[in-house]
PDB file of C-alpha atoms in Angstrom:
ATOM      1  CA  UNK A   1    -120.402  25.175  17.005  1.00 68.00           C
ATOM      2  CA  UNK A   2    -120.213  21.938  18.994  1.00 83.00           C
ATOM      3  CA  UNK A   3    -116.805  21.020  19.923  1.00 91.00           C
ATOM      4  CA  UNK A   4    -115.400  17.567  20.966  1.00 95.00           C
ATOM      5  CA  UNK A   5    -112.214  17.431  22.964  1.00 97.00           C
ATOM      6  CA  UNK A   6    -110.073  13.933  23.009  1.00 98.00           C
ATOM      7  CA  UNK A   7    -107.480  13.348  25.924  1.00 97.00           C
ATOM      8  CA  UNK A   8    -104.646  12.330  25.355  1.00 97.00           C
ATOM      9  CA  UNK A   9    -103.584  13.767  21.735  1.00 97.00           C
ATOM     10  CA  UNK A  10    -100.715  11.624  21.398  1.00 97.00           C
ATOM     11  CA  UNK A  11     -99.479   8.378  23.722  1.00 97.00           C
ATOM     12  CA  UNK A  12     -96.787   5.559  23.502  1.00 97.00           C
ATOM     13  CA  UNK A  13     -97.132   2.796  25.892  1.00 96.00           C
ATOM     14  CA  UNK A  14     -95.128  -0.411  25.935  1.00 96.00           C
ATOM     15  CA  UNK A  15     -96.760  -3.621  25.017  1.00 97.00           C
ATOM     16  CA  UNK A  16     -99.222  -5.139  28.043  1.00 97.00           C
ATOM     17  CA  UNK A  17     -99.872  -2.061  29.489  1.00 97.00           C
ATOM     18  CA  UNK A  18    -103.130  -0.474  29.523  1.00 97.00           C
ATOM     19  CA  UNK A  19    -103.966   2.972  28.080  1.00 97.00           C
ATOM     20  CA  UNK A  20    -107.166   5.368  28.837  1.00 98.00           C
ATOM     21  CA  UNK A  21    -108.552   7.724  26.165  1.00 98.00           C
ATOM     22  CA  UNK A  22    -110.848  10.686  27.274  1.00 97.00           C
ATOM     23  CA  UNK A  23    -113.806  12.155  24.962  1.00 97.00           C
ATOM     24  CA  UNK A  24    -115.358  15.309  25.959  1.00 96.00           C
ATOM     25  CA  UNK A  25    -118.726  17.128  24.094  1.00 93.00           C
ATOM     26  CA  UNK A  26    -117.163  20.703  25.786  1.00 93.00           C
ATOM     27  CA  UNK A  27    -120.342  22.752  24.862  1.00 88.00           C
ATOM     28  CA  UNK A  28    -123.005  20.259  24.433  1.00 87.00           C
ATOM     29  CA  UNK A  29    -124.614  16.946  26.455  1.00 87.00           C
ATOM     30  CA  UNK A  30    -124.339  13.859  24.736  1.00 86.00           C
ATOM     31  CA  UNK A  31    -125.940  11.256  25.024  1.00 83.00           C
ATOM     32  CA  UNK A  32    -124.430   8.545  22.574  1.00 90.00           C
ATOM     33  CA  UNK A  33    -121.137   8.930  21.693  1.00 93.00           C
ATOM     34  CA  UNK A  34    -119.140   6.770  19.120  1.00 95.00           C
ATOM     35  CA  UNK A  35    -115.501   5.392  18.708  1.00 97.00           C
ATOM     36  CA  UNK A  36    -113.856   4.649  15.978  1.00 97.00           C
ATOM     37  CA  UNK A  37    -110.383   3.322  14.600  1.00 97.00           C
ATOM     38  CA  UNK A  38    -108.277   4.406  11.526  1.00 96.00           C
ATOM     39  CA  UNK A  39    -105.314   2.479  10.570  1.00 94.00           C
ATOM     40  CA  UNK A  40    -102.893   4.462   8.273  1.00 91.00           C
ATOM     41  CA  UNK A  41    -104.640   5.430   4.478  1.00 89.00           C
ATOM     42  CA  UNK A  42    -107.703   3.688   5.596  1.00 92.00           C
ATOM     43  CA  UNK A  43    -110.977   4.628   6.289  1.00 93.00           C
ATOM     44  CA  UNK A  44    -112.446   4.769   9.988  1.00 95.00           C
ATOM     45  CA  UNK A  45    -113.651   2.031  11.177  1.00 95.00           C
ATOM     46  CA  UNK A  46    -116.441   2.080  13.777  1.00 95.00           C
ATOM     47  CA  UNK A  47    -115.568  -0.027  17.045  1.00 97.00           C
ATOM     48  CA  UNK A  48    -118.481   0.410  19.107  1.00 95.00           C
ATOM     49  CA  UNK A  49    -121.477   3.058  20.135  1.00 93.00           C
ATOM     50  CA  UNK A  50    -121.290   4.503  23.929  1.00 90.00           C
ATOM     51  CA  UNK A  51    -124.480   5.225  25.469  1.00 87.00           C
ATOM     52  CA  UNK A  52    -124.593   7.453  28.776  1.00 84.00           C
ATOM     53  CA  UNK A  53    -125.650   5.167  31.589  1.00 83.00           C
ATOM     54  CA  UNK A  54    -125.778   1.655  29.409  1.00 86.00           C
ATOM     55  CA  UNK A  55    -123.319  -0.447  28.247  1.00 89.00           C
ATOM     56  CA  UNK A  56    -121.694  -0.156  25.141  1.00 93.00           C
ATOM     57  CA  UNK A  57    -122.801  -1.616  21.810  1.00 93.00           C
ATOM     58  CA  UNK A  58    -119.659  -3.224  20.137  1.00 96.00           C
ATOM     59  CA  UNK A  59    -119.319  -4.293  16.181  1.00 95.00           C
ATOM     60  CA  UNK A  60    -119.138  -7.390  15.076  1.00 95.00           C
ATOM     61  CA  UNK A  61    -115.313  -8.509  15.703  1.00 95.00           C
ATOM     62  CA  UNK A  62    -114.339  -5.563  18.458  1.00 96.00           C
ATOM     63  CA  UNK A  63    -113.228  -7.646  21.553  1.00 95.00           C
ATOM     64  CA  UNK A  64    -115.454  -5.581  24.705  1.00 93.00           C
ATOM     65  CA  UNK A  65    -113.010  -6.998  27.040  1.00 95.00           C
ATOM     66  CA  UNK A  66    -110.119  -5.276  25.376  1.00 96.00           C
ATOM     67  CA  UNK A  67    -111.292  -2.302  24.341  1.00 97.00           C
ATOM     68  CA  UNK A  68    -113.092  -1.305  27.508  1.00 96.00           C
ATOM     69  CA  UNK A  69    -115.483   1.964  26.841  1.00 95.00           C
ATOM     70  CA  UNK A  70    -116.949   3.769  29.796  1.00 91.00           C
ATOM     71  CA  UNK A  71    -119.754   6.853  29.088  1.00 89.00           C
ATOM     72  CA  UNK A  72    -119.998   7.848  32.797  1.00 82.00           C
ATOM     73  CA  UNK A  73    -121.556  11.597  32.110  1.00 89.00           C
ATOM     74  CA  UNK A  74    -123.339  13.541  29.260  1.00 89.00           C
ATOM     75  CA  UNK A  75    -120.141  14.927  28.342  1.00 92.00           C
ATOM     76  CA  UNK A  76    -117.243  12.362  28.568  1.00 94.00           C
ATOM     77  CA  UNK A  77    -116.612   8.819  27.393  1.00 94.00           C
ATOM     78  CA  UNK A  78    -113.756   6.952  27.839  1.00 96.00           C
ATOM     79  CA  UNK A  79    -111.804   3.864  25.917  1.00 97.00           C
ATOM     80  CA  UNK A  80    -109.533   2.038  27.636  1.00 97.00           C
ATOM     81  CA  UNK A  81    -106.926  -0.311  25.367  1.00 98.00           C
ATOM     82  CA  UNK A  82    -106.185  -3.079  27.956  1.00 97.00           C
ATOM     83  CA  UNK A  83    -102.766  -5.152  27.284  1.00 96.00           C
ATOM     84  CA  UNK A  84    -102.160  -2.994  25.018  1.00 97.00           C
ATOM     85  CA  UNK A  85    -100.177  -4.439  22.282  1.00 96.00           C
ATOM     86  CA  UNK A  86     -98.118  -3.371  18.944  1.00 96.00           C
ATOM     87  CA  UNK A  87    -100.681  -3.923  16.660  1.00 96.00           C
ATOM     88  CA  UNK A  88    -103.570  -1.830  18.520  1.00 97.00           C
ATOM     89  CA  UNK A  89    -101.289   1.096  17.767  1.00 97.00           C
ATOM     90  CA  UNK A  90    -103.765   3.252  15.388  1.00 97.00           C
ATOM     91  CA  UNK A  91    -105.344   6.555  15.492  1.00 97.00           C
ATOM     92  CA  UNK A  92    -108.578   6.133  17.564  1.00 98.00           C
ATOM     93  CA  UNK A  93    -111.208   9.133  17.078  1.00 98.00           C
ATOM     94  CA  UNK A  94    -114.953   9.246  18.892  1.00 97.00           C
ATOM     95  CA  UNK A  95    -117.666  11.446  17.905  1.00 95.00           C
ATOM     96  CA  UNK A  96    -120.291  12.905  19.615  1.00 93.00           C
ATOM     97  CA  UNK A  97    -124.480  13.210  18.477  1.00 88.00           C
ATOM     98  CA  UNK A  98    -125.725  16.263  19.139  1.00 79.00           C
ATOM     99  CA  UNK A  99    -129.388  15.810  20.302  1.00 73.00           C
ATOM    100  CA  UNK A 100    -131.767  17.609  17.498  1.00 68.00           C
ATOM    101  CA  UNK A 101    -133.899  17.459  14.785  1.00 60.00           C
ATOM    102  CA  UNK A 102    -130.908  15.380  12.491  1.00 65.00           C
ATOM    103  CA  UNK A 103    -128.623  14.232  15.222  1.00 71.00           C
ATOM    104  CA  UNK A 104    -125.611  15.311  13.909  1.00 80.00           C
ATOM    105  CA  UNK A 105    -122.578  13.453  14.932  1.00 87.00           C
ATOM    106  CA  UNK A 106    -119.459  15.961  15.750  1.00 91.00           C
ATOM    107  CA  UNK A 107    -115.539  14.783  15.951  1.00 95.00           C
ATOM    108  CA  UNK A 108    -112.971  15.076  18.149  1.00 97.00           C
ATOM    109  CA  UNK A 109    -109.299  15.863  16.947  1.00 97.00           C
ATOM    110  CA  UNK A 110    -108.181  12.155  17.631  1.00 97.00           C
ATOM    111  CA  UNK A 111    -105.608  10.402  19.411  1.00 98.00           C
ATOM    112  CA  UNK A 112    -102.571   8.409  18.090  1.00 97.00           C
ATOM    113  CA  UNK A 113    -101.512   5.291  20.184  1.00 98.00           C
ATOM    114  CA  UNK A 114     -98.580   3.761  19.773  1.00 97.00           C
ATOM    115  CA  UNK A 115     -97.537   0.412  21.345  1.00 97.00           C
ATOM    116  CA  UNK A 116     -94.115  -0.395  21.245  1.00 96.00           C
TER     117      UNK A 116
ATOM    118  CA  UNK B   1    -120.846  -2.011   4.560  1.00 62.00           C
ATOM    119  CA  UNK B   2    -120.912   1.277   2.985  1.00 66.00           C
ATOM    120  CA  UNK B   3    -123.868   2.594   0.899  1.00 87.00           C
ATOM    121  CA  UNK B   4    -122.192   4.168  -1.211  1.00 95.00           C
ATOM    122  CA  UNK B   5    -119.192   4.479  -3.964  1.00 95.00           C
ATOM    123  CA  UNK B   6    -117.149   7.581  -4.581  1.00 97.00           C
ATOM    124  CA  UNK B   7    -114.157   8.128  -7.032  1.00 97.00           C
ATOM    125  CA  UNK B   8    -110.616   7.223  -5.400  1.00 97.00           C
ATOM    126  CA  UNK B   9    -109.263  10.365  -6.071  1.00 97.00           C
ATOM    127  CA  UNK B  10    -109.724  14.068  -7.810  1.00 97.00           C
ATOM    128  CA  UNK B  11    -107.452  17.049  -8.551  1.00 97.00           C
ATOM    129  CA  UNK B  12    -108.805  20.091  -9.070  1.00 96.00           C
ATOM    130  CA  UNK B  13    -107.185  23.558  -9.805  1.00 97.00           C
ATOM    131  CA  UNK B  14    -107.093  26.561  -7.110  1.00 97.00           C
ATOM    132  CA  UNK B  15    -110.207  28.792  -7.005  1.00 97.00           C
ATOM    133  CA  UNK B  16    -111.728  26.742  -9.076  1.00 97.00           C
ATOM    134  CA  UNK B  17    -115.090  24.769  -8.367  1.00 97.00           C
ATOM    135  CA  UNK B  18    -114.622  20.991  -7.138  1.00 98.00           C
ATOM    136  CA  UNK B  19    -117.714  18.822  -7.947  1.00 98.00           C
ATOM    137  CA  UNK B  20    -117.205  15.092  -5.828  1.00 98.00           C
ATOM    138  CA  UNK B  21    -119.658  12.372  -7.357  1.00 98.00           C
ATOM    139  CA  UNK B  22    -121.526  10.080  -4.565  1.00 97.00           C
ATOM    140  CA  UNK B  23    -123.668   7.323  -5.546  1.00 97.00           C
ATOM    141  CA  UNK B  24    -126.154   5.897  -3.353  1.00 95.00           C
ATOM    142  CA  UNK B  25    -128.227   3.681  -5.043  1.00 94.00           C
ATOM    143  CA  UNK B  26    -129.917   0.986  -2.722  1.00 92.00           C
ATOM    144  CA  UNK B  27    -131.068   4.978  -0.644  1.00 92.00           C
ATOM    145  CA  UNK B  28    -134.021   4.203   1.429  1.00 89.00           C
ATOM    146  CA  UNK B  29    -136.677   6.758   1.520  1.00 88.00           C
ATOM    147  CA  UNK B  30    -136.105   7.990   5.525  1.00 86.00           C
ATOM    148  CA  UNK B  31    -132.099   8.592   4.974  1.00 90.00           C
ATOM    149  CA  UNK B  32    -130.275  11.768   4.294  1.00 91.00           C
ATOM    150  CA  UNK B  33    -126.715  11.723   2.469  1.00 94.00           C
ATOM    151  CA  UNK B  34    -124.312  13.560   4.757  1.00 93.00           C
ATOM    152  CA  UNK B  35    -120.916  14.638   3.983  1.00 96.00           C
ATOM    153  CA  UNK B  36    -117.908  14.657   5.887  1.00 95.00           C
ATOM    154  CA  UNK B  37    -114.361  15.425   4.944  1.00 97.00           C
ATOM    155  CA  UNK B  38    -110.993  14.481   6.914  1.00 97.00           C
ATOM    156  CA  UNK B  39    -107.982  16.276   7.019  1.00 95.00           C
ATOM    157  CA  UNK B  40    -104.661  14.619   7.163  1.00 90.00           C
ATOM    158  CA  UNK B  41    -104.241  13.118  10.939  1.00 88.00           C
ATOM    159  CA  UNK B  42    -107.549  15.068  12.486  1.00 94.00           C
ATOM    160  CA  UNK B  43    -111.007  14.362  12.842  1.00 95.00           C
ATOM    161  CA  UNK B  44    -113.577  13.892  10.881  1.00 95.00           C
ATOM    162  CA  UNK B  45    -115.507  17.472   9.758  1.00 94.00           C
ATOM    163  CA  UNK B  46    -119.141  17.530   9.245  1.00 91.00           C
ATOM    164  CA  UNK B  47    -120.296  20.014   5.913  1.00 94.00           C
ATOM    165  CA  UNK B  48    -123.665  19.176   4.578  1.00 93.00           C
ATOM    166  CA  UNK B  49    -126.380  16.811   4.988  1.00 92.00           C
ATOM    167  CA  UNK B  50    -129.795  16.534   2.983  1.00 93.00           C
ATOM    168  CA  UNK B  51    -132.755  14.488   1.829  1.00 92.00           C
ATOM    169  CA  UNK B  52    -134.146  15.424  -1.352  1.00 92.00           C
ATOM    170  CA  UNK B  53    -133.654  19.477  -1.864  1.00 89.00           C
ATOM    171  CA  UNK B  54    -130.556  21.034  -2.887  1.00 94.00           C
ATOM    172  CA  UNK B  55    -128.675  22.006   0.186  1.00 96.00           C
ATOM    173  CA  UNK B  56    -126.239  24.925   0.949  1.00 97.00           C
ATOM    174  CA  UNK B  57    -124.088  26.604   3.526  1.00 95.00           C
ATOM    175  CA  UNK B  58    -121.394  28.091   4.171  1.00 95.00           C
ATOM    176  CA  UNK B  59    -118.839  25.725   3.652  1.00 95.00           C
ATOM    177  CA  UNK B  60    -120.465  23.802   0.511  1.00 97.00           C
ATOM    178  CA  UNK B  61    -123.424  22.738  -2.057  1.00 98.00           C
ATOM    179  CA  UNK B  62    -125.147  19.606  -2.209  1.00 98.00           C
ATOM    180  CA  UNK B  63    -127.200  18.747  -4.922  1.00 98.00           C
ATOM    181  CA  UNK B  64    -129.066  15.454  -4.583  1.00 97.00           C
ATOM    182  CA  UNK B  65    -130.674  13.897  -8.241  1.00 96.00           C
ATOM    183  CA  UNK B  66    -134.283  13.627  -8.346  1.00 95.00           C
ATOM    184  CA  UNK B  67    -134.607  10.083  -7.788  1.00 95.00           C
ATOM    185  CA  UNK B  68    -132.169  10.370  -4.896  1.00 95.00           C
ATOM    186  CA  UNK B  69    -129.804   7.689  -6.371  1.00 95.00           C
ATOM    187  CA  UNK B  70    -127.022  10.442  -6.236  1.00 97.00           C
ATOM    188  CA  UNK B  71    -125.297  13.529  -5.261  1.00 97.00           C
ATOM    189  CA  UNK B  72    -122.856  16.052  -5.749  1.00 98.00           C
ATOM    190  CA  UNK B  73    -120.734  17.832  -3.428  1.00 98.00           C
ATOM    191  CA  UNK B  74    -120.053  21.303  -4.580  1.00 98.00           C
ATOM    192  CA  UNK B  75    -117.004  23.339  -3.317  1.00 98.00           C
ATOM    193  CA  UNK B  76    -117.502  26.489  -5.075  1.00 97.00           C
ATOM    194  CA  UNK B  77    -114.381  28.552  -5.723  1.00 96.00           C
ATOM    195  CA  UNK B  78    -111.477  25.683  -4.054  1.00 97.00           C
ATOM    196  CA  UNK B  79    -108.739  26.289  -1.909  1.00 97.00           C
ATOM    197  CA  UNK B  80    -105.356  24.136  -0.710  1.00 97.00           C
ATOM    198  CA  UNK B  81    -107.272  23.868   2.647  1.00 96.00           C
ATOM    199  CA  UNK B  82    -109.863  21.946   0.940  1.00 97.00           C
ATOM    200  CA  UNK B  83    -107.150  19.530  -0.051  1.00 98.00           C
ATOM    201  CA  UNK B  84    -108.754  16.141   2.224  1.00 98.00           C
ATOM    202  CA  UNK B  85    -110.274  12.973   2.012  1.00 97.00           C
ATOM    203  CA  UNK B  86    -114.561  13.424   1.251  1.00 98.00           C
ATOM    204  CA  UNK B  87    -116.622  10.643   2.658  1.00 97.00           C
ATOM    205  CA  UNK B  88    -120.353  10.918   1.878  1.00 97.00           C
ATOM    206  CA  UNK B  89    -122.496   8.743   3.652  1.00 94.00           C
ATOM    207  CA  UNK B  90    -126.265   7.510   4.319  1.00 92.00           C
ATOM    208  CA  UNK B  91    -127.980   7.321   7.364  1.00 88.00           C
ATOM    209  CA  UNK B  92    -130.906   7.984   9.162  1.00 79.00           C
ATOM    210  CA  UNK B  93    -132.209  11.577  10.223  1.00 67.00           C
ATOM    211  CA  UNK B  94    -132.480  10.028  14.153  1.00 65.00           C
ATOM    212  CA  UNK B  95    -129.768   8.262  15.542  1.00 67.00           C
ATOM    213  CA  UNK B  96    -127.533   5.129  13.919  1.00 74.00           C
ATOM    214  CA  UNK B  97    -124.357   4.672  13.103  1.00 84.00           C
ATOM    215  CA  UNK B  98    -122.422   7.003   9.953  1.00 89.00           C
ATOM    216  CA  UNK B  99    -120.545   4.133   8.364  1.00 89.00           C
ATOM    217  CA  UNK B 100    -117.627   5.074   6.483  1.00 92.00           C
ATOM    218  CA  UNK B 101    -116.768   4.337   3.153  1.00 91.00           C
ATOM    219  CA  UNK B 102    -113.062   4.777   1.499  1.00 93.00           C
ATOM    220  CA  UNK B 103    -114.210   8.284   0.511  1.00 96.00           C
ATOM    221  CA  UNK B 104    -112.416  10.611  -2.261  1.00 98.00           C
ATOM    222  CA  UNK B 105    -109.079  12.024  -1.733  1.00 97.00           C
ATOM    223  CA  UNK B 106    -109.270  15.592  -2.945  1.00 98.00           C
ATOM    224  CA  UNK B 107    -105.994  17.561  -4.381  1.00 98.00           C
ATOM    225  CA  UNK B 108    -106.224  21.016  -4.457  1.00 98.00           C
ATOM    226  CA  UNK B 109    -103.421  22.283  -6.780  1.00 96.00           C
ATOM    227  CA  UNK B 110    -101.737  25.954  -6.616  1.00 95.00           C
TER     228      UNK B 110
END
């Protein structure tokens, strides 16, 4: 099936730096990708839609120039927290569409950032 | 927003079948309910999707009502793996966004 690989699986930075996030579609091209956001027993929460070649799409109330997102290839996008601070610590999780007749969207494992 | 409301939460007993409610009444005619479930601290996993027909694989059953206003997530004989929170969700067959609702948290009990 189509896998989705996130780098790093775990990270702690210290408040004001920034920290990068890798998303890889190992056996498959992608051409959108998505990231998301998931604060403890809360649902995700879709931060913005990465397009290969284009500039991101945020939603409403995701700061762009904070959350930096980068979808250089078919098979890797890439958030970047800038000035990081305590309360962007969450668990961030992108997805993948799979080009086809339904466009299914497939996960990676996550990463949890903490900011102390 | 979501399109859809699920139950909070459900129990159900070991080998037995779990049945997860989804409504989805405001369903446009082009959109397909998918399911999803998430397992403590991973990513999301894609089971089903359909439109109007009953729908099974491997993993699941999903039986959508006639007038499309609802479905039903079938897990036929359940096990403590199953034990996760099931988000169904409405979208569009080509592209856009799966929006997430609170989903329902499943229990799987020995």
């Amino acid at each position: 099936g189509a896998v989705v690989s996130q780098h790093p699986s775990r990270v702690i930075c210290k408040s004001g730096t920034s920290v990068k996030i890798e998303c890889r579609s190992l056996d498959f091209q992608a051409t959108t990708m998505f990231w998301y956001r998931q604060f403890p027993k809360k649902s995700l929460m879709l931060m913005a839609t990465s397009n290969e070649g284009s500039k991101a799409t945020y939603e409403q109330g995701v700061e762009k120039d904070k959350f930096l997102i980068n979808h250089a290839s078919l098979t890797l996008s890439t958030l970047t927290v800038t000035s990081a601070h305590p309360e962007d610590s969450s668990f961030y999780i992108c997805s993948a569409q799979l080009l086809g007749q339904y466009y299914e969207q497939y996960f990676g494992p996550g990463t949890r950032l903490t900011v102390t | 927003d979501a399109k859809t409301t699920q139950p909070t939460s459900m129990d159900c007993a070991e080998g037995r079948a779990a049945n997860l409610p989804c409504n989805h009444s405001t369903i446009s005619g082009n959109e397909y309910v998918y399911w999803y479930r998430q397992i403590h601290s991973q990513g999301p996993q894609y089971i089903i999707h359909g439109l109007k027909n009953n729908e099974t694989n491997e993993m699941a059953s999903l039986i959508i009502t006639e007038d499309r206003k609802s479905s039903t997530l079938i897990l036929p004989h359940a096990t403590l793996r199953d034990t996760a929170v099931y988000y169904c969700i409405v979208k569009e067959s080509q592209g856009g966004k799966l929006i997430f609702g609170q989903g329902t948290e499943l229990s799987v009990k020995p």
